[in-house]
PDB file of C-alpha atoms in Angstrom:
ATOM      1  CA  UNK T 322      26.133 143.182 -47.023  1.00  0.00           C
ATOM      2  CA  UNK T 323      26.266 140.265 -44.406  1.00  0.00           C
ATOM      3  CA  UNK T 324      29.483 138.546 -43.676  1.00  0.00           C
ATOM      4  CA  UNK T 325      29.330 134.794 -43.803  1.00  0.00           C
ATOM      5  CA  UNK T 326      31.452 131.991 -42.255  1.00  0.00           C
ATOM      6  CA  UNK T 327      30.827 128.352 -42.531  1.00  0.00           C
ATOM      7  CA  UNK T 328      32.060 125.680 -40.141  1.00  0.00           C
ATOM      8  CA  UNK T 329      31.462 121.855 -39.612  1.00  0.00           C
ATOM      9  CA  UNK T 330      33.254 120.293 -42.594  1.00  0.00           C
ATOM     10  CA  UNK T 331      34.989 117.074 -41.728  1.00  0.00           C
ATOM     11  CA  UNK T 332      36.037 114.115 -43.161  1.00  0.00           C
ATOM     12  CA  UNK T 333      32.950 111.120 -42.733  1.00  0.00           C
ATOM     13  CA  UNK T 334      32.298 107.759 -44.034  1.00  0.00           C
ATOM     14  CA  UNK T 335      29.544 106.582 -46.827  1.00  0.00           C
ATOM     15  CA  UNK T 336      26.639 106.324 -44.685  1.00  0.00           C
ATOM     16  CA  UNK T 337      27.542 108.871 -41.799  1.00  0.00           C
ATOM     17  CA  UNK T 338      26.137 112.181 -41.160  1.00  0.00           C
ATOM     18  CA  UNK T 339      27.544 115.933 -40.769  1.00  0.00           C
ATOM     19  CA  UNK T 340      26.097 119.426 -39.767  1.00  0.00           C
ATOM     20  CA  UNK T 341      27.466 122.126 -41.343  1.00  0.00           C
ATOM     21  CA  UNK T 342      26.951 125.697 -39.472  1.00  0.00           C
ATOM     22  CA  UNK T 343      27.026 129.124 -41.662  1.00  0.00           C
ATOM     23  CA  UNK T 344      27.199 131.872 -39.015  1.00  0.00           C
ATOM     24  CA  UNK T 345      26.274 135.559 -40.181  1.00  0.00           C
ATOM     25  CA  UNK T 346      27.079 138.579 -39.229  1.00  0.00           C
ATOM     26  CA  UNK T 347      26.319 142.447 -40.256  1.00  0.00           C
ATOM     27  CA  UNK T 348      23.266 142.094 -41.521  1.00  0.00           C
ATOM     28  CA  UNK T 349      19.375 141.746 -40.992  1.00  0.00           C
ATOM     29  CA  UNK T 350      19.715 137.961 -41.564  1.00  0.00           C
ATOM     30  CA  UNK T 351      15.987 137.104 -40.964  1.00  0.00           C
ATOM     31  CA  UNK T 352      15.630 138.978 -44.063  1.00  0.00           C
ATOM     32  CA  UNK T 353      17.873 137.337 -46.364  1.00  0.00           C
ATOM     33  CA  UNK T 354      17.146 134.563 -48.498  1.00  0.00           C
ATOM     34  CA  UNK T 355      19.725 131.858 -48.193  1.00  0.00           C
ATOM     35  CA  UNK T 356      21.166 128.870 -49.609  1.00  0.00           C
ATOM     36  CA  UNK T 357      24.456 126.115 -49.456  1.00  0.00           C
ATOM     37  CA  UNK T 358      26.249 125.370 -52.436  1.00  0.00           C
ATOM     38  CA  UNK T 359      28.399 122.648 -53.502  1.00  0.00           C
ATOM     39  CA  UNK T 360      32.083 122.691 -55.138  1.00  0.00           C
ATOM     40  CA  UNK T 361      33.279 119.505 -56.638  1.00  0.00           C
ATOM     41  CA  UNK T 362      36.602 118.656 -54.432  1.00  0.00           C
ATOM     42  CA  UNK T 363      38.899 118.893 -57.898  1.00  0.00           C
ATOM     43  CA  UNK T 364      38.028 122.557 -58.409  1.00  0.00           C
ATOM     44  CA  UNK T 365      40.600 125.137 -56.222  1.00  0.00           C
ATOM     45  CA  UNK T 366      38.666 126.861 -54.161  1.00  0.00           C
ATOM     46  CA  UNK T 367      38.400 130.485 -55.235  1.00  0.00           C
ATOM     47  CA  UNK T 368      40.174 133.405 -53.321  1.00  0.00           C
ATOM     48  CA  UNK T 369      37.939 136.263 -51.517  1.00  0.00           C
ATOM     49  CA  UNK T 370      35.054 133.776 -51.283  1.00  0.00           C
ATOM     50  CA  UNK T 371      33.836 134.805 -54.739  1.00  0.00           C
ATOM     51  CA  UNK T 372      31.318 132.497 -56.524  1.00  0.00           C
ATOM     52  CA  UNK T 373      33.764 130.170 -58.894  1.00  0.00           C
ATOM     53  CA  UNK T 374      32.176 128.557 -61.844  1.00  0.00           C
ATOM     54  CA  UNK T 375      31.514 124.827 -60.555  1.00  0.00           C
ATOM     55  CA  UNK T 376      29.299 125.957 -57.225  1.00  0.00           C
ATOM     56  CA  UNK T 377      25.878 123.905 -57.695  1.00  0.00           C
ATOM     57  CA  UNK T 378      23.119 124.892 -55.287  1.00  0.00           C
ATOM     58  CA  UNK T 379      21.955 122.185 -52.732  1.00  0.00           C
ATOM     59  CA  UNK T 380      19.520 123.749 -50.397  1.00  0.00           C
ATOM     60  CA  UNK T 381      17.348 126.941 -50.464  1.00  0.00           C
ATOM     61  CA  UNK T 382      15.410 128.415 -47.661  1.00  0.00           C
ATOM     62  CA  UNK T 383      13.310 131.602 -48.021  1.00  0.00           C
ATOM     63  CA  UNK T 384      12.744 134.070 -45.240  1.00  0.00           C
ATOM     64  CA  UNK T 385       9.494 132.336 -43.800  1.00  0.00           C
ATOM     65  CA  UNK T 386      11.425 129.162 -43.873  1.00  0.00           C
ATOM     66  CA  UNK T 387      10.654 126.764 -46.670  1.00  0.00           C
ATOM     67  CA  UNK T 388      13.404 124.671 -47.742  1.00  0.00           C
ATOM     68  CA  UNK T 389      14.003 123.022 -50.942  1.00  0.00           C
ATOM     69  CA  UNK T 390      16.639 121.154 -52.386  1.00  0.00           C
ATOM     70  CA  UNK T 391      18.078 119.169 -55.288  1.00  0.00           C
ATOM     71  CA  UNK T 392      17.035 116.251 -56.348  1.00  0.00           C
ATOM     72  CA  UNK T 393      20.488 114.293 -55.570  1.00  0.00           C
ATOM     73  CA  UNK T 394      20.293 115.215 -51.693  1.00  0.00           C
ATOM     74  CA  UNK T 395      16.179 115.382 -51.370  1.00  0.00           C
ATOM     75  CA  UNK T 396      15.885 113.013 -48.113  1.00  0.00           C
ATOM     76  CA  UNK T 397      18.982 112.928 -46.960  1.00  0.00           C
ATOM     77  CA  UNK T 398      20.148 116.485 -46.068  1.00  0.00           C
ATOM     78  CA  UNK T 399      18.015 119.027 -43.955  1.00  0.00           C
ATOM     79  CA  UNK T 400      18.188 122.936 -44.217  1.00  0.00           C
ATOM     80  CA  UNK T 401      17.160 125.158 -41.421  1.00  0.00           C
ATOM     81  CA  UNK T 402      17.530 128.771 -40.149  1.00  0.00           C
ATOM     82  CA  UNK T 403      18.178 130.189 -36.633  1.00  0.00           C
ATOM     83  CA  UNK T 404      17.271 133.343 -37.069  1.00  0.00           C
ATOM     84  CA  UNK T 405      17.785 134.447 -33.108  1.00  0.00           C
ATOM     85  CA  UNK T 406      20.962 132.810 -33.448  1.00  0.00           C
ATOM     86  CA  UNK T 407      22.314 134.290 -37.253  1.00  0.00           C
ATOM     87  CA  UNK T 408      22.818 130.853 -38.265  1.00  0.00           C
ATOM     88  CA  UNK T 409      21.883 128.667 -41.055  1.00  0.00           C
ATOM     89  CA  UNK T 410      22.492 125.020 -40.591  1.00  0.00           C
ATOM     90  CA  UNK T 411      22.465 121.720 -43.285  1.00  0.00           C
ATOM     91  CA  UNK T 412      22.317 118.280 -41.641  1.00  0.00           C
ATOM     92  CA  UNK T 413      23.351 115.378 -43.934  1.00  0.00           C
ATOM     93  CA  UNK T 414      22.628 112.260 -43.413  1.00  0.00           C
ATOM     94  CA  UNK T 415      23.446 109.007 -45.389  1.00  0.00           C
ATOM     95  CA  UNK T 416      26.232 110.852 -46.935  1.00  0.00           C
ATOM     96  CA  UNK T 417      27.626 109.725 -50.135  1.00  0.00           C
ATOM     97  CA  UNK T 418      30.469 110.223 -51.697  1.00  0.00           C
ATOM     98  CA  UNK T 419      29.413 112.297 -54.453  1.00  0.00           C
ATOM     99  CA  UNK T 420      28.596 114.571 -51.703  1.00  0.00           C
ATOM    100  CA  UNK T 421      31.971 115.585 -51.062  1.00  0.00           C
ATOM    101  CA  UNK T 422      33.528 119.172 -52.197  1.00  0.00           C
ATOM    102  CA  UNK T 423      33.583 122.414 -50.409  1.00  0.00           C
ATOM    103  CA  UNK T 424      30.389 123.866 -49.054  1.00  0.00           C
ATOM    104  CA  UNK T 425      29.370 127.429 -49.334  1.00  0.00           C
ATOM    105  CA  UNK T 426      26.604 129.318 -47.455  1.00  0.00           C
ATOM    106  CA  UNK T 427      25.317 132.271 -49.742  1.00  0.00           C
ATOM    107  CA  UNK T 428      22.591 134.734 -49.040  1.00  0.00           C
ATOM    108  CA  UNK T 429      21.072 137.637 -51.163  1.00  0.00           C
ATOM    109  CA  UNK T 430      17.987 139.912 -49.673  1.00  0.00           C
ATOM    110  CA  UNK T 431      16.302 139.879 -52.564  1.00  0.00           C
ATOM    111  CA  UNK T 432      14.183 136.904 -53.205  1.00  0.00           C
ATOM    112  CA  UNK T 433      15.882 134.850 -56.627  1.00  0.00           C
ATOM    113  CA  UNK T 434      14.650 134.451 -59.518  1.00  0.00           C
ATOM    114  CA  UNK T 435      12.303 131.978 -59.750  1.00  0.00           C
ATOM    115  CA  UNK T 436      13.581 128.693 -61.567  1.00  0.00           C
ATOM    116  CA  UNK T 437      17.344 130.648 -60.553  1.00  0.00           C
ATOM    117  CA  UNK T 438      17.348 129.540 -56.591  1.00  0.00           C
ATOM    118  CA  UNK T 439      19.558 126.891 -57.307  1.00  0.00           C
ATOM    119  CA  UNK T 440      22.032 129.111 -59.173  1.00  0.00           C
ATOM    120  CA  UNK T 441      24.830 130.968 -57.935  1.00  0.00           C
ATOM    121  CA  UNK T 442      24.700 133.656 -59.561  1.00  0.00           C
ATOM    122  CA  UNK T 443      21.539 135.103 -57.514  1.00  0.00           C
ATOM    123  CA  UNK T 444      23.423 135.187 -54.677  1.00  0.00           C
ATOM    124  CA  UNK T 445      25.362 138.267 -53.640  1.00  0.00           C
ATOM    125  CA  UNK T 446      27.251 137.258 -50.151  1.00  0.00           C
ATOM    126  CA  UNK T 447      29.229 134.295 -49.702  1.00  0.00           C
ATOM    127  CA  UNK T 448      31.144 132.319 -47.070  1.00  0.00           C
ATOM    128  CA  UNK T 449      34.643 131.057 -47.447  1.00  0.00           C
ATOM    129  CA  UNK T 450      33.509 127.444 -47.528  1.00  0.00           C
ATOM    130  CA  UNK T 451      34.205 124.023 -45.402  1.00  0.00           C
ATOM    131  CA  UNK T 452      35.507 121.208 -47.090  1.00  0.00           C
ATOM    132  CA  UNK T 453      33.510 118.035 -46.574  1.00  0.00           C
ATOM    133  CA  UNK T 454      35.288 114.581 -47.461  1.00  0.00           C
ATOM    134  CA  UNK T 455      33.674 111.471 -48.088  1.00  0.00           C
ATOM    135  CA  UNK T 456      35.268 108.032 -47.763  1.00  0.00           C
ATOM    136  CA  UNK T 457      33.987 104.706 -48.887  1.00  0.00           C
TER     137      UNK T 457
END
């Protein structure tokens, strides 16, 4: 099990940009498969960093590195892996403000399901989440 702990969430205007930082520790983290999910802002966040049920995935990447993403952020935010440093990073650009909520970093070792990378549920380790806020 790897420990996760996300940092970087701040309050931005529509248009600005944000990097969010996951940092992990415990575990072989070039061999996890990772991901940031998204909680709408209405939902309270859930205690213990367990998934809650309104987490939708954002960004993949897979241990050689490929990233994908949602359709609703494809362009705009960027998903990368330090693997010398334990760190996964998402840089967001032209932020809207339907991208505001509380972002969590997740990671599992085994690779997900394919057509389930987006879904929370094939994720076993999860950070506490950063709250990102939007204003227009």
């Amino acid at each position: 099990q790897v420990q996760l702990m996300e940092s970087g969430g701040a309050s931005v205007q529509a248009g600005g940009s944000l990097r969010l930082s996951c940092t992990a520790a415990g575990g072989p983290f070039s061999r996890y498969y990772l991901a940031w999910f998204r909680e709408p802002p209405t939902e309270q966040p859930p205690p213990g960093g367990r998934a809650g049920v309104g987490r939708a995935g954002v960004a993949i990447v897979d241990v050689d590195g490929r990233a994908r993403y949602v359709d609703s952020v494809s362009g705009r935010f960027t998903v990368s892996r330090a693997n010398d440093k334990n760190t996964l990073y998402l840089s967001m650009d032209n932020m809207k403000p339907e991208d505001a909520g509380i972002y969590f970093c997740a990671a599992n070792m085994r690779r997900p399901r394919t057509g389930w990378e987006f879904i929370q549920y094939e994720y076993t380790d999860w950070g506490q989440g950063t709250q990102v806020t939007v204003t227009s």
